[in-house]
PDB file of C-alpha atoms in Angstrom:
ATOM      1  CA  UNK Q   1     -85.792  21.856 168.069  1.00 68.00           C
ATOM      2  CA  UNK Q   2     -89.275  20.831 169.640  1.00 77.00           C
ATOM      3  CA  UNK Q   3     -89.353  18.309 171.586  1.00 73.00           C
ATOM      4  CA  UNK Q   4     -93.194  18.365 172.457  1.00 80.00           C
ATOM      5  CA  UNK Q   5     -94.016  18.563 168.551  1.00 78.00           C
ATOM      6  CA  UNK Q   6     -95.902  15.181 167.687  1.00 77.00           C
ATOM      7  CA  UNK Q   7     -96.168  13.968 164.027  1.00 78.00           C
ATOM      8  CA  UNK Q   8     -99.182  12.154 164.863  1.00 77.00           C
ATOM      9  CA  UNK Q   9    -101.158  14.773 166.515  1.00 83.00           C
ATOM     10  CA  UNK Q  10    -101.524  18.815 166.880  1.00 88.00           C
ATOM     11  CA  UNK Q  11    -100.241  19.712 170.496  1.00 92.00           C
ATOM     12  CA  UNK Q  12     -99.666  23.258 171.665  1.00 94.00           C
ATOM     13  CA  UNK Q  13     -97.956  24.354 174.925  1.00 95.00           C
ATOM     14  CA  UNK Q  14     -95.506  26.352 176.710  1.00 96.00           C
ATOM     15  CA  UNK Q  15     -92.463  25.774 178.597  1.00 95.00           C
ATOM     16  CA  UNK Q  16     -90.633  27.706 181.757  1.00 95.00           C
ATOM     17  CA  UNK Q  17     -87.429  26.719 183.690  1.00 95.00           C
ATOM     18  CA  UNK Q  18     -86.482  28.348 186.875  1.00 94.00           C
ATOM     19  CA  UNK Q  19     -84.280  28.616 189.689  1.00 90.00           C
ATOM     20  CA  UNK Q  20     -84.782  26.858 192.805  1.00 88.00           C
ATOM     21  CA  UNK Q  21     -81.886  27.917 195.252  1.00 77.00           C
ATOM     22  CA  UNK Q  22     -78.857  29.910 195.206  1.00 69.00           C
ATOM     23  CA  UNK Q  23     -75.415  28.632 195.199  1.00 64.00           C
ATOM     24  CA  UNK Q  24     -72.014  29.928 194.632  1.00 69.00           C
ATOM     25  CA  UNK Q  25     -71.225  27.204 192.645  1.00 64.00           C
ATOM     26  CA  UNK Q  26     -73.943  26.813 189.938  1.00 58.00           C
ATOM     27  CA  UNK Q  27     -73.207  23.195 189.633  1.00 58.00           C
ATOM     28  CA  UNK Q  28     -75.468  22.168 192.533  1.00 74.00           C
ATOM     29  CA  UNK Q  29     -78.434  24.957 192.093  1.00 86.00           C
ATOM     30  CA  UNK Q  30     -81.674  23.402 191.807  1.00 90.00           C
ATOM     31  CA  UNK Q  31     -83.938  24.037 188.750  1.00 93.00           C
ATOM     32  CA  UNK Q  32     -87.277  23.601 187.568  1.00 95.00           C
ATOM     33  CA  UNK Q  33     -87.615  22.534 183.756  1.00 96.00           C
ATOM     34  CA  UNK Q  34     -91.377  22.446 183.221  1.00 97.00           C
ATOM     35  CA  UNK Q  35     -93.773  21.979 180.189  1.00 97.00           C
ATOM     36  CA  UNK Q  36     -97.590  22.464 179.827  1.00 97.00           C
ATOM     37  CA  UNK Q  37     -99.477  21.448 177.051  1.00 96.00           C
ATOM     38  CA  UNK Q  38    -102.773  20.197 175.712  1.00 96.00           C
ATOM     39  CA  UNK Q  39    -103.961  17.835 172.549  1.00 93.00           C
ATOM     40  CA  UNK Q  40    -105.327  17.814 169.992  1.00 92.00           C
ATOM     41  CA  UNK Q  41    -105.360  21.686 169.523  1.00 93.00           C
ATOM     42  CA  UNK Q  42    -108.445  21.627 167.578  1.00 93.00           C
ATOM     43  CA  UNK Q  43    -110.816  19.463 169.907  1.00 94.00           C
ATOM     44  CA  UNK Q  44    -108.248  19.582 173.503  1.00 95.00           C
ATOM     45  CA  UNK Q  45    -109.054  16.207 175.538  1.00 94.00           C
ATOM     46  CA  UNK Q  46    -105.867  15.969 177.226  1.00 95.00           C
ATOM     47  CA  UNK Q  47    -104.121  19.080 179.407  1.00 97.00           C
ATOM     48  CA  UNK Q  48    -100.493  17.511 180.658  1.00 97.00           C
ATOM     49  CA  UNK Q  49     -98.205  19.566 182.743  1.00 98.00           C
ATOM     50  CA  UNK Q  50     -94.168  17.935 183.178  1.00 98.00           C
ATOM     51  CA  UNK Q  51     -92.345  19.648 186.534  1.00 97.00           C
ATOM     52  CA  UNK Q  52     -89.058  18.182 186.559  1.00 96.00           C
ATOM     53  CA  UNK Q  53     -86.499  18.961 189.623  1.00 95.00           C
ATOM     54  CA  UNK Q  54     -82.777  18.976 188.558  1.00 93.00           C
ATOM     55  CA  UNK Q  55     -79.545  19.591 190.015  1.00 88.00           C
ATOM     56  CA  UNK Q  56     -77.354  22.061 188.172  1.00 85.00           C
ATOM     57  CA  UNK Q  57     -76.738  23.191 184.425  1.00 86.00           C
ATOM     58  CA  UNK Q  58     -78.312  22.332 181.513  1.00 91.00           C
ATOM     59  CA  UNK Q  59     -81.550  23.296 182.290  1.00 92.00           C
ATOM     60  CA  UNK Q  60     -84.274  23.672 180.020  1.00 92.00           C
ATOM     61  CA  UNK Q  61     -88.076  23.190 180.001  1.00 92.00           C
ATOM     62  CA  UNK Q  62     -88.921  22.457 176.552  1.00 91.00           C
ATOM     63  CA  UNK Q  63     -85.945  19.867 175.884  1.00 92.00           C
ATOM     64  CA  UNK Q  64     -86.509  18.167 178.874  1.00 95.00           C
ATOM     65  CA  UNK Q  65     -90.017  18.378 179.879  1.00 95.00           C
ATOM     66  CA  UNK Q  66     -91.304  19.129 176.486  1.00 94.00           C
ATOM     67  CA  UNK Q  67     -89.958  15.593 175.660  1.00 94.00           C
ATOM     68  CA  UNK Q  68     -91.226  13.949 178.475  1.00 96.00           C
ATOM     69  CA  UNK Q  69     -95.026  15.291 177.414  1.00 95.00           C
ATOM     70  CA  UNK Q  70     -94.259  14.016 173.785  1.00 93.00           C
ATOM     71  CA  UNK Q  71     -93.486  10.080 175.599  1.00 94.00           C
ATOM     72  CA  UNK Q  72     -96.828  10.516 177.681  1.00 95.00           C
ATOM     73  CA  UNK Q  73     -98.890  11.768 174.015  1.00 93.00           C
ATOM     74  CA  UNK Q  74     -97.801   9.253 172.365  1.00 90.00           C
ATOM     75  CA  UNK Q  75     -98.154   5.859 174.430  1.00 92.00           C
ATOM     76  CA  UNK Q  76    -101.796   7.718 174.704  1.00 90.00           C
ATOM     77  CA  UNK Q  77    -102.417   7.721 171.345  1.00 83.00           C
ATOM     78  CA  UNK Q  78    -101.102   3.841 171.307  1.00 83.00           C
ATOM     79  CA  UNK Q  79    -103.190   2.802 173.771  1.00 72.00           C
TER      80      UNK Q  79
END
């Protein structure tokens, strides 16, 4: 699955999630899901980078901040 993918225009990017704290109990360690990308690959106008703090497990940069970049590419191209 790619969340960031765009059917109405090229985007490319990268994602990264990491570990904020250390707990014993993984439930409450803080994470950082992020996502950079850029559009339209061929001719870039736009460079968007999603940090996203989050309390405990599942954490993961591309489902979670690669979908928020898809939500901000597309109301751009809408508007």
């Amino acid at each position: 699955r790619q969340p960031a993918k765009s059917d109405k225009v090229l985007v490319a990017g990268t994602q990264g999630t990491s570990s904020l704290s250390t707990n014993e109990d993984s439930t409450k360690d803080m994470y950082a899901v992020e996502f950079c990308g850029y559009f339209p690959t061929d001719n870039p106008k736009y460079s968007i980078i999603v940090s996203i703090n989050k309390t405990g497990l599942p954490a993961s940069g591309g489902l979670m901040a690669g979908d928020v970049f898809k939500k901000i590419i597309v109301n751009l191209k809408q508007n």
